[in-house]
Short mmCIF file of C-alpha atoms and ligand atoms in Angstrom, two decimals:
data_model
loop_
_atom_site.label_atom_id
_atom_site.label_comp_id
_atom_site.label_asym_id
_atom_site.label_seq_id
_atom_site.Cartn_x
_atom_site.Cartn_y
_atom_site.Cartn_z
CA UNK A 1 -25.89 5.91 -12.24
CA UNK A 2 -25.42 7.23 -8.39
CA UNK A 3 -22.47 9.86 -8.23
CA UNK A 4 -20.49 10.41 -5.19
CA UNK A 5 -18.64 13.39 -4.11
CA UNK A 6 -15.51 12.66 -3.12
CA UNK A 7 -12.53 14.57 -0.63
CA UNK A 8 -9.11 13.31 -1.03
CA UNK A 9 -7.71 14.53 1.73
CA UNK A 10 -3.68 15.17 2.14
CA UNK A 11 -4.45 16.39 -2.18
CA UNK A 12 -1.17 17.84 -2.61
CA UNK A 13 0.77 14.64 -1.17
CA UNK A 14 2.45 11.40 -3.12
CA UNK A 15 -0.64 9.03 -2.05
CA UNK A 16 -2.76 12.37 -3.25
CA UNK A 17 -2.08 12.98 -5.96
CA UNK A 18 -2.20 9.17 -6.98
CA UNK A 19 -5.31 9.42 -5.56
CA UNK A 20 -6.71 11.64 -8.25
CA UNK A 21 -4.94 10.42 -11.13
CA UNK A 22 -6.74 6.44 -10.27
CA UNK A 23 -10.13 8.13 -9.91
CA UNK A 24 -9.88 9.59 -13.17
CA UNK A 25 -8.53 6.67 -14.99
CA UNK A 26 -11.14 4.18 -13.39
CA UNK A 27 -14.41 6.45 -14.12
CA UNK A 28 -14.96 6.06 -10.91
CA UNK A 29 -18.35 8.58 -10.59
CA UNK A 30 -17.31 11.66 -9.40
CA UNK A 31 -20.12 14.18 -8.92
CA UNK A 32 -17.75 16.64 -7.54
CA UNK A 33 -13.94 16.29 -6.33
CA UNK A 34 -13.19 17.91 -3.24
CA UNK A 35 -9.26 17.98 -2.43
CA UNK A 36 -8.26 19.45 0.83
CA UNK A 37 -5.08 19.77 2.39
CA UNK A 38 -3.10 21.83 5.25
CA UNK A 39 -4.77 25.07 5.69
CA UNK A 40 -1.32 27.17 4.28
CA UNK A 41 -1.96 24.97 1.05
CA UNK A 42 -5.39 26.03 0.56
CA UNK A 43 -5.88 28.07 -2.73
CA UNK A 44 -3.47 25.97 -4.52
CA UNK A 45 -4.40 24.27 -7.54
CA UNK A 46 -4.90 20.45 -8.45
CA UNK A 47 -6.02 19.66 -11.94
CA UNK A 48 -8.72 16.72 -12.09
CA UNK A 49 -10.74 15.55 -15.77
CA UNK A 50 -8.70 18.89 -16.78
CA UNK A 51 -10.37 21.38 -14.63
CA UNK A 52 -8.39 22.85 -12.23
CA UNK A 53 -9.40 22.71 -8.41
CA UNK A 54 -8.32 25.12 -5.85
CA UNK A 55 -7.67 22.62 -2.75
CA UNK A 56 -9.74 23.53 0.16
CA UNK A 57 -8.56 23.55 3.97
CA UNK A 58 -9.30 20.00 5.63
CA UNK A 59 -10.94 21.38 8.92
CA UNK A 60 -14.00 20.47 10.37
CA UNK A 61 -17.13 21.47 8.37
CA UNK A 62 -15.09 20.37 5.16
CA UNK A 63 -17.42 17.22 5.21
CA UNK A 64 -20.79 18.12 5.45
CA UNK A 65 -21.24 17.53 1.42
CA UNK A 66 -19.00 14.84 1.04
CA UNK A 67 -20.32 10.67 0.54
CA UNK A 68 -16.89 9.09 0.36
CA UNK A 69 -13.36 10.61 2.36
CA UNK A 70 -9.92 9.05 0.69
CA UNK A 71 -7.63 10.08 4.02
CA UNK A 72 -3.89 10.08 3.05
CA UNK A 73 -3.14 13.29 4.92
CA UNK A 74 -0.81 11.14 8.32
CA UNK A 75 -1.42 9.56 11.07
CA UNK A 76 -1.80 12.62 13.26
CA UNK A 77 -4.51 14.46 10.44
CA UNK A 78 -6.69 11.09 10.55
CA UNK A 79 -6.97 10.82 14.59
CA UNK A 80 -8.29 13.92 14.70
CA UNK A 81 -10.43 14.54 11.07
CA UNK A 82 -11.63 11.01 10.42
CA UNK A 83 -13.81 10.83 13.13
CA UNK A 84 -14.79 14.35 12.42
CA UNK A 85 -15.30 13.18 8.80
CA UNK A 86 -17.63 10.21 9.71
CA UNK A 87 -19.48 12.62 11.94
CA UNK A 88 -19.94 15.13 8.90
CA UNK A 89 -21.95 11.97 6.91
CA UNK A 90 -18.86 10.69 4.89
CA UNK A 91 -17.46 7.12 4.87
CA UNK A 92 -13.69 7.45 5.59
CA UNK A 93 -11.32 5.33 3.60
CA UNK A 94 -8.04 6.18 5.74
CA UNK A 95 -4.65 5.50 3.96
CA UNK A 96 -2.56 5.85 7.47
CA UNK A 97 -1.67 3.79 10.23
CA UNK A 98 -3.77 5.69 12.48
CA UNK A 99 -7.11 3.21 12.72
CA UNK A 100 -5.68 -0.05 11.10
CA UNK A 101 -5.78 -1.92 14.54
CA UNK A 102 -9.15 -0.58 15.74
CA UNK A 103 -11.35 -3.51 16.66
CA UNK A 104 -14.17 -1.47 15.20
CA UNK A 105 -12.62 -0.87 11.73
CA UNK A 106 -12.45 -3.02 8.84
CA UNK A 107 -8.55 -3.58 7.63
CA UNK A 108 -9.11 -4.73 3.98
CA UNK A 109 -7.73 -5.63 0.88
CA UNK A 110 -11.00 -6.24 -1.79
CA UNK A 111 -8.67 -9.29 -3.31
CA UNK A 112 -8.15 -11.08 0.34
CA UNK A 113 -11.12 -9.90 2.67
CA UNK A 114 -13.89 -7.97 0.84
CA UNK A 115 -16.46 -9.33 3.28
CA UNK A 116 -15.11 -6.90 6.29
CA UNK A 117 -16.63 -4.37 4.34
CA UNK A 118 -20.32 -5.42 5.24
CA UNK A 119 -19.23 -4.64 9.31
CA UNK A 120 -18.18 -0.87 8.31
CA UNK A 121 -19.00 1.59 10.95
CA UNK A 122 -18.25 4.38 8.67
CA UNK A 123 -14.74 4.31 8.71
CA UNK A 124 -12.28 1.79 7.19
CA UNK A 125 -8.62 1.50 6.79
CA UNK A 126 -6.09 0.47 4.37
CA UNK A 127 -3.52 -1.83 4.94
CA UNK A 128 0.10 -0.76 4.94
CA UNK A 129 1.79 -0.69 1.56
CA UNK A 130 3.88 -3.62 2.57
CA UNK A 131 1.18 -5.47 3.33
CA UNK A 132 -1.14 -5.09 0.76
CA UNK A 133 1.07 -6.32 -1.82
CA UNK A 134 2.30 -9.20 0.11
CA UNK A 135 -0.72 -10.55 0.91
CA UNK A 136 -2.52 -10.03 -2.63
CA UNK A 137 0.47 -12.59 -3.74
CA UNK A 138 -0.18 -15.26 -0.65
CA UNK A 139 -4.02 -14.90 -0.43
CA UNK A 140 -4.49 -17.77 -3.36
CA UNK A 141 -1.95 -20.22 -1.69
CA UNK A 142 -3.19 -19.66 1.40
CA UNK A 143 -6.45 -20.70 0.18
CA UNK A 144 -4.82 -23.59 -1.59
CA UNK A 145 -2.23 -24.96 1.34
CA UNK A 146 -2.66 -23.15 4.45
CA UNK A 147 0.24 -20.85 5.27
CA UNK A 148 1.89 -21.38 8.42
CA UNK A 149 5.09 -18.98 8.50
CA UNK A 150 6.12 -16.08 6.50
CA UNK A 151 9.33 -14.84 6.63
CA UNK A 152 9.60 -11.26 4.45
CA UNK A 153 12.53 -8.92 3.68
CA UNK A 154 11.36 -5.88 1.89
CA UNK A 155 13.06 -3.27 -0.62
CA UNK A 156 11.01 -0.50 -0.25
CA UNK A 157 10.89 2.54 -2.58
CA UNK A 158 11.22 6.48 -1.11
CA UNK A 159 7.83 7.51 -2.54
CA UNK A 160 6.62 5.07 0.34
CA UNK A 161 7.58 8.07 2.78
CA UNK A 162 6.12 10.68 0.98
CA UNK A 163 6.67 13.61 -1.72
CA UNK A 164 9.85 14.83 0.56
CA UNK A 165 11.82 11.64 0.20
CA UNK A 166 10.87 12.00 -3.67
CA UNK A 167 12.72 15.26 -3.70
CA UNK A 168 15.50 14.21 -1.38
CA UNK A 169 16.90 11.34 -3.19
CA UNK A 170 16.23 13.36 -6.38
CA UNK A 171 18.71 16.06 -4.90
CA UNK A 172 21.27 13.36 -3.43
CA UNK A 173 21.58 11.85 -6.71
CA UNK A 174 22.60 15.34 -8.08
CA UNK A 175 24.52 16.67 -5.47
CA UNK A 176 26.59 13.54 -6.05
CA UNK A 177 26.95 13.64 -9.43
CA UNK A 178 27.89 17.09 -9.07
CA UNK A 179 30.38 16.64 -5.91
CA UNK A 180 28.19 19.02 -3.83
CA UNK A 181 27.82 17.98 0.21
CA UNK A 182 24.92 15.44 0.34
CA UNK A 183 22.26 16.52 3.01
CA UNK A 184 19.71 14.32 4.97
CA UNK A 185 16.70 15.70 6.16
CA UNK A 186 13.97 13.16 5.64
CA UNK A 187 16.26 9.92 6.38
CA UNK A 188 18.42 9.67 9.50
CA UNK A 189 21.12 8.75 6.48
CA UNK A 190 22.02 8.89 3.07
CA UNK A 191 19.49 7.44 1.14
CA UNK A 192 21.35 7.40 -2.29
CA UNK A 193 22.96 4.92 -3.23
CA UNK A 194 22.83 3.30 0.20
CA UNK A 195 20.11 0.32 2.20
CA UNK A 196 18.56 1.31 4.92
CA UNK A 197 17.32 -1.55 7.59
CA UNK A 198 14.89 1.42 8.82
CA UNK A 199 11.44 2.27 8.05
CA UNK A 200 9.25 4.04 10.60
CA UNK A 201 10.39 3.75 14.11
CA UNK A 202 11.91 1.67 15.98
CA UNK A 203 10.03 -0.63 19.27
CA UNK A 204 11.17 -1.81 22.64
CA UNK A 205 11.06 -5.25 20.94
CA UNK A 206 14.30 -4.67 18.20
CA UNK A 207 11.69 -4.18 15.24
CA UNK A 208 10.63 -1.51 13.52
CA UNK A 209 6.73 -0.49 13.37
CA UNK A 210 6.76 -1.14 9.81
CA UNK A 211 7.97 -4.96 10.34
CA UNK A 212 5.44 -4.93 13.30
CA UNK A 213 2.85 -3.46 10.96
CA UNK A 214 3.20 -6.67 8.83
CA UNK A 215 3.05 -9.10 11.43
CA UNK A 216 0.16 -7.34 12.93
CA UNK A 217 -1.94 -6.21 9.71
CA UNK A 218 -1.59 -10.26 8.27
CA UNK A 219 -3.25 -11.68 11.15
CA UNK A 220 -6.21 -9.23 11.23
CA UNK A 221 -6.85 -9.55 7.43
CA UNK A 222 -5.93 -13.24 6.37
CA UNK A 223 -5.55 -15.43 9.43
CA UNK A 224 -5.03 -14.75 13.05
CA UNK A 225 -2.90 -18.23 13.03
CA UNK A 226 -0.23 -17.35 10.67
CA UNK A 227 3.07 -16.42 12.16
CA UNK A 228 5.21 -13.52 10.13
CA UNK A 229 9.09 -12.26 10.66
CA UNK A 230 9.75 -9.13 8.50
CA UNK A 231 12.92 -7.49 8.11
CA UNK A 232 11.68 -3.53 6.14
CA UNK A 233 14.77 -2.06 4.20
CA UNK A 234 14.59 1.55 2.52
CA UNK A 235 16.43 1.52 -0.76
CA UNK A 236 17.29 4.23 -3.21
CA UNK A 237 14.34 3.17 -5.81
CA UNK A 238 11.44 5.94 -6.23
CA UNK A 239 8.91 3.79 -7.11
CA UNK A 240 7.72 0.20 -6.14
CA UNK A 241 8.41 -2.22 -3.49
CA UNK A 242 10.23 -5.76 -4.21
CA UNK A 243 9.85 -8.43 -1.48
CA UNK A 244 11.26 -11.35 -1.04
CA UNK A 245 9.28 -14.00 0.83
CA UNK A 246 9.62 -17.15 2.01
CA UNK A 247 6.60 -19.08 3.13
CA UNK A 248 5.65 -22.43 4.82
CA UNK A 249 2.94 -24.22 3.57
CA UNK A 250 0.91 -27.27 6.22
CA UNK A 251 -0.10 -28.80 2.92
CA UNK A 252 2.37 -30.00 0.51
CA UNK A 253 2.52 -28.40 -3.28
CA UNK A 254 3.81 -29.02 -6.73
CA UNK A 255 5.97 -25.73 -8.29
CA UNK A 256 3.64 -26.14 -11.48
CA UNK A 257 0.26 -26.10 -9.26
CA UNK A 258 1.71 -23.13 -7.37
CA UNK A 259 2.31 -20.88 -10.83
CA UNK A 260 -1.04 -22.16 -11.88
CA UNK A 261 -2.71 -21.30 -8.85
CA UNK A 262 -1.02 -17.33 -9.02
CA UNK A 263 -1.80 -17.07 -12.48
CA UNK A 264 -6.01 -17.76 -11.89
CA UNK A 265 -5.91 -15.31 -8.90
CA UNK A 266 -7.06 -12.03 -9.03
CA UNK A 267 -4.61 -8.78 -9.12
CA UNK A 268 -1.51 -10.82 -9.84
CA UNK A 269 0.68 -11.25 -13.21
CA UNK A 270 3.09 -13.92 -12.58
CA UNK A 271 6.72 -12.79 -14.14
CA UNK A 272 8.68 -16.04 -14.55
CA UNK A 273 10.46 -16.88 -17.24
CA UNK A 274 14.81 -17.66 -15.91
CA UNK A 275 15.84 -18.53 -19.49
CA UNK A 276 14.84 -15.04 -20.53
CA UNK A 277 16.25 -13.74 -17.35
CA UNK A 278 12.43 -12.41 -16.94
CA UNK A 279 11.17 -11.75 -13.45
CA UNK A 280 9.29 -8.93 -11.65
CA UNK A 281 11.43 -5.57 -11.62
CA UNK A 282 10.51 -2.00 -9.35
CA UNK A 283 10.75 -0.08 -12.72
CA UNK A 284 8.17 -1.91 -14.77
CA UNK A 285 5.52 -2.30 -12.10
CA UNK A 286 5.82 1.35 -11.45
CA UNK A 287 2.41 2.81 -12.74
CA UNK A 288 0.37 -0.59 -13.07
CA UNK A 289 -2.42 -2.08 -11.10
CA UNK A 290 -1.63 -5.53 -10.29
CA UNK A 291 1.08 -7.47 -8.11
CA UNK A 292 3.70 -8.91 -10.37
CA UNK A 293 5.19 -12.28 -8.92
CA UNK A 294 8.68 -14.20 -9.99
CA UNK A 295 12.06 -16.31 -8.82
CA UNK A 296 9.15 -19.27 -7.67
CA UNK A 297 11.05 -21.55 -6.14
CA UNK A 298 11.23 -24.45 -3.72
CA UNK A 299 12.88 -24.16 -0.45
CA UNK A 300 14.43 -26.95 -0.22
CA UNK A 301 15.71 -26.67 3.58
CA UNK A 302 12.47 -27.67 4.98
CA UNK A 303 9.14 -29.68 4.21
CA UNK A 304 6.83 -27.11 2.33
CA UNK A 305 8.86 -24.42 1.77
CA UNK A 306 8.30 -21.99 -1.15
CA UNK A 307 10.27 -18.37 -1.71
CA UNK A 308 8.75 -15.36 -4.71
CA UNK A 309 9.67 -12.55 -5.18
CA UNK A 310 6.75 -9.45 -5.22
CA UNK A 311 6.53 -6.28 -6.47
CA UNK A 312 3.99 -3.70 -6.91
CA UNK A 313 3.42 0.20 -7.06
CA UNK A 314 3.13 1.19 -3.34
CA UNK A 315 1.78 4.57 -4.65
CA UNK A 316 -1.19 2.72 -6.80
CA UNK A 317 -1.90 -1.17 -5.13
CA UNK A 318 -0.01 -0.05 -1.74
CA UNK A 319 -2.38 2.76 -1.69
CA UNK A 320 -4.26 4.73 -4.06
CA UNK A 321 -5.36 2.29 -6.15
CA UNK A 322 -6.35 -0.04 -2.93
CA UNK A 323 -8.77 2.63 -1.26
CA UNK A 324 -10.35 3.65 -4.53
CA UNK A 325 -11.14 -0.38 -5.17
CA UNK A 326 -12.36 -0.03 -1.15
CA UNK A 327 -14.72 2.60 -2.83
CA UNK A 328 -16.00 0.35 -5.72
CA UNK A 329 -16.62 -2.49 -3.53
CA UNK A 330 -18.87 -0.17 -1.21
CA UNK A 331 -20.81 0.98 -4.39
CA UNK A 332 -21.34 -2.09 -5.81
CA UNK A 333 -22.38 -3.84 -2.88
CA UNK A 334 -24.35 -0.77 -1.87
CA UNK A 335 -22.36 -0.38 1.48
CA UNK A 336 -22.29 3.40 1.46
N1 NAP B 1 3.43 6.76 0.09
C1 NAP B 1 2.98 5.53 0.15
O1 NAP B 1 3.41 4.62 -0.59
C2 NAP B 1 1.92 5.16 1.15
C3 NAP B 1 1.37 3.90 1.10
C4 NAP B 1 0.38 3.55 1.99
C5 NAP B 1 -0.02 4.47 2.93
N2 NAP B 1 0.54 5.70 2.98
C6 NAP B 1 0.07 6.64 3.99
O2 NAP B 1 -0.62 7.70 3.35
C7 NAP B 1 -0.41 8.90 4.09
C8 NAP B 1 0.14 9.98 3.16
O3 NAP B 1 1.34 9.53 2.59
P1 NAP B 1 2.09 10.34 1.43
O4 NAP B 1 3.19 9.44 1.05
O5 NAP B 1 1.14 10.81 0.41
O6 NAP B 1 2.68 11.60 2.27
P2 NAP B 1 3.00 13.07 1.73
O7 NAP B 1 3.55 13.03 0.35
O8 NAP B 1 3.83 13.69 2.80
O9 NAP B 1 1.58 13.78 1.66
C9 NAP B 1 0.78 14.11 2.77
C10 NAP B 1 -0.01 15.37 2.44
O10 NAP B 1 -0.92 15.64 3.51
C11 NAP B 1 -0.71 17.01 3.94
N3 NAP B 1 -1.09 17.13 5.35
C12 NAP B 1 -0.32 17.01 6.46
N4 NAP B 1 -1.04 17.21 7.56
C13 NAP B 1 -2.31 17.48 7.16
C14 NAP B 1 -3.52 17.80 7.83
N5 NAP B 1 -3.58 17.86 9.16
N6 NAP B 1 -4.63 18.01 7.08
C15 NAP B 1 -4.59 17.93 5.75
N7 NAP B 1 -3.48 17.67 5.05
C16 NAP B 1 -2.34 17.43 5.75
C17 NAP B 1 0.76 17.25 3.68
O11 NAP B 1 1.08 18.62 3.65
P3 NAP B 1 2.60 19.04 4.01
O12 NAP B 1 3.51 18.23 3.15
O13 NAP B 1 2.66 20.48 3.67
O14 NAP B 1 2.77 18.74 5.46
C18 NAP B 1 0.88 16.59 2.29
O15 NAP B 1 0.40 17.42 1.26
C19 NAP B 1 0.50 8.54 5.26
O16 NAP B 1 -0.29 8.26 6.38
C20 NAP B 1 1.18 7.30 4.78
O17 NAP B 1 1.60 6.47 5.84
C21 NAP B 1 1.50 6.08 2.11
#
C-alpha cells in the first residue's frame, strides 16, 4: 500500500493536535509525520504512534517532501503558506476560513459533496465547524424533500476558538470557584457561566461572519437555492456544538420516514428516545465520529416544517476528523 507523508500544520494547536490523534486511530498511511508550527515553537515535541516528533518551523521549503498538507494553523498562516504549500508539490487540505469561498477550491464534506474533489487544483478547504455538522444531518432530507429554508441557532463549544479559550474558561471556572477576579482575554466577555451571541466578527449587515459563514458555505456545498438564517452563540461547553434547526421542506414528510431516512444515512446516529429523556448531549458526542441527531419534531406553524437538534465534536467531524476523511477520499479515488 502507497504511504503519504503528511504536515499538519498549526501541530501544537486544538484542531492539531486532533489532527494527529485521528491519523493515528484511522491507520491512515503515514510514511512520515511532519508537524510544523510558529517558528518560536519549533523544537518542541509532539508524540505520534509513540515516537516523539520535534515540530518543525512552517516556512517555505517545509513542503518540498510532503504529498498531503492538513492546514489548521489561521486564516492569516494559510493565505500566505497554502499556496506556498501547493507550489512545494503537496495537496493542501486547509482547516480555515481563508480559501472556503474561492471559486477555484473545492468546499467539501465527503458525506454531502465528495464529487468536488475530482475538480481539485491542489488545494481544498474544509467547511466551517458549524457547517459541517449541520449539513451532514440535512444532506439525507434534502435528498429526500428538497430543503427550502433553514433557520439555525447554534451552541457552540470554546475549543471551537482554539487551545486559548480551552485554558480561559478552564481558569474562569476556577477563579470563580475560588472568588479570584475573572479575566477576559480571548472573549470580549465572560465566557463562564455566561451565552455569548458572538462568534467571529461582526459585518456591516448585523451578522456575524460565523452566521454568514453558514449561509454562505450551504449554498456552495449542498444547493445554491436554499435560503439559511443563523443566529452563532458561544457557550461555556469545551467540547461539541448543539444546534438547533428548523427546516422547510417543498415536499411533504411523515416523522417516521424522516427518522428512517437519518438512521440509513451515512455519519449520523439518531438519539431519540423522549420517554427515556434520551437525546443528543455536547458531553457524549465529545470524542466520536459521527453527528448525533434528536428532539425530531414537526413544526407545526407552517406546511413542511421539521426542527432536530445536532451535535457533534467540532474538534473531530467540525475539523480533524473531516480533512483526514478529505484525505481518504483523495486516496481512494486516486485524486492525489
Ligand atoms: N477549533 C475548531 O473547532 C475548528 C474547527 C474548524 C476549523 N478550525 C480552524 O482551524 C484553525 C486552527 O484552529 P485551532 O482551534 O486549532 O486554533 P489554535 O488552537 O489557536 O491552534 C493554531 C496553532 O497554529 C499556530 N500558528 C499560528 N500562526 C501560525 C503560522 N503562521 N504558521 C504555523 N503555525 C501557526 C498557533 O501557534 P500560537 O498559538 O503560538 O499562535 C497554534 O499552535 C483556524 O483557522 C480555525 O478557524 C477550527
Amino acid at each position: 500500500m502507497q504511504k503519504y507523508t503528511i504536515a499538519v500544520v498549526g501541530a501544537m494547536g486544538a484542531v492539531g493536535r486532533e489532527m494527529l490523534k485521528t491519523l493515528e486511530q484511522r491507520n491512515f498511511p503515514v510514511k512520515k509525520i511532519k508537524p510544523l508550527d510558529i517558528p518560536s515553537n519549533a523544537g518542541k515535541k509532539i508524540t505520534f504512534q509513540e515516537e516523539p516528533i520535534a515540530v518543525e518551523a512552517a516556512v517555505s521549503g517545509a513542503f518540498k517532501d510532503v504529498d498531503i498538507a492538513l492546514f489548521s494553523a489561521g486564516a492569516d498562516a494559510s493565505k500566505v503558506l497554502a499556496p506556498t504549500a501547493v507550489t512545494e508539490g503537496a495537496v493542501v487540505i486547509d482547516n480555515s476560513s481563508a480559501w472556503r469561498m474561492d471559486e477555484n477550491v473545492p468546499l467539501v464534506i465527503p458525506e454531502v459533496n465528495p464529487e468536488d474533489l475530482s475538480w481539485h487544483k491542489g488545494l481544498i478547504a474544509n467547511p466551517n465547524c458549524s457547517t459541517i455538522q449541520m449539513l451532514v444531518a440535512l444532506k439525507p432530507l434534502h435528498d429526500r424533500y428538497n430543503i427550502k429554508r433553514i433557520v439555525v441557532s447554534t451552541y457552540q463549544a470554546v475549543s471551537g476558538t482554539g487551545q486559548k479559550a480551552i485554558v480561559e474558561l478552564n481558569q474562569q471556572v476556577q477563579d470563580y470557584v475560588t472568588g479570584q477576579p475573572i479575566k477576559s482575554n480571548v472573549y470580549p466577555y465572560q465566557i463562564a457561566f455566561n451565552a455569548l451571541p458572538h462568534i467571529d466578527v461582526f459585518l456591516e449587515n448585523g451578522y456575524s461572519k460565523e452566521e454568514m459563514k453558514m449561509v454562505f458555505e450551504t449554498k456552495k456545498i449542498m444547493d445554491k437555492n436554499i435560503s439559511v438564517s443563523a443566529t452563532t452563540v458561544r457557550i461555556p461547553v469545551f467540547r461539541s456544538h448543539s444546534e438547533s434547526i428548523n427546516i422547510e421542506t417543498e415536499k411533504p414528510f411523515k416523522i417516521d420516514e424522516v427518522v428512517t431516512t437519518l438512521n440509513e444515512a451515512p455519519g449520523i446516529i439518531v438519539v431519540d428516545n423522549l420517554t427515556a429523556a434520551n437525546y443528543p448531549l455536547a458531553i457524549d458526542a465529545e470524542g466520536k465520529d459521527e453527528v448525533f441527531v434528536g428532539r425530531i419534531r414537526r413544526d407545526f406553524s407552517i406546511d413542511n416544517g421539521l426542527n432536530l437538534w445536532v451535535v457533534a465534536d467540532n474538534l473531530r467531524k467540525g475539523a480533524a476528523l473531516n480533512a483526514i476523511q478529505i484525505a481518504e477520499t483523495l486516496v481512494q479515488k486516486a485524486l492525489i
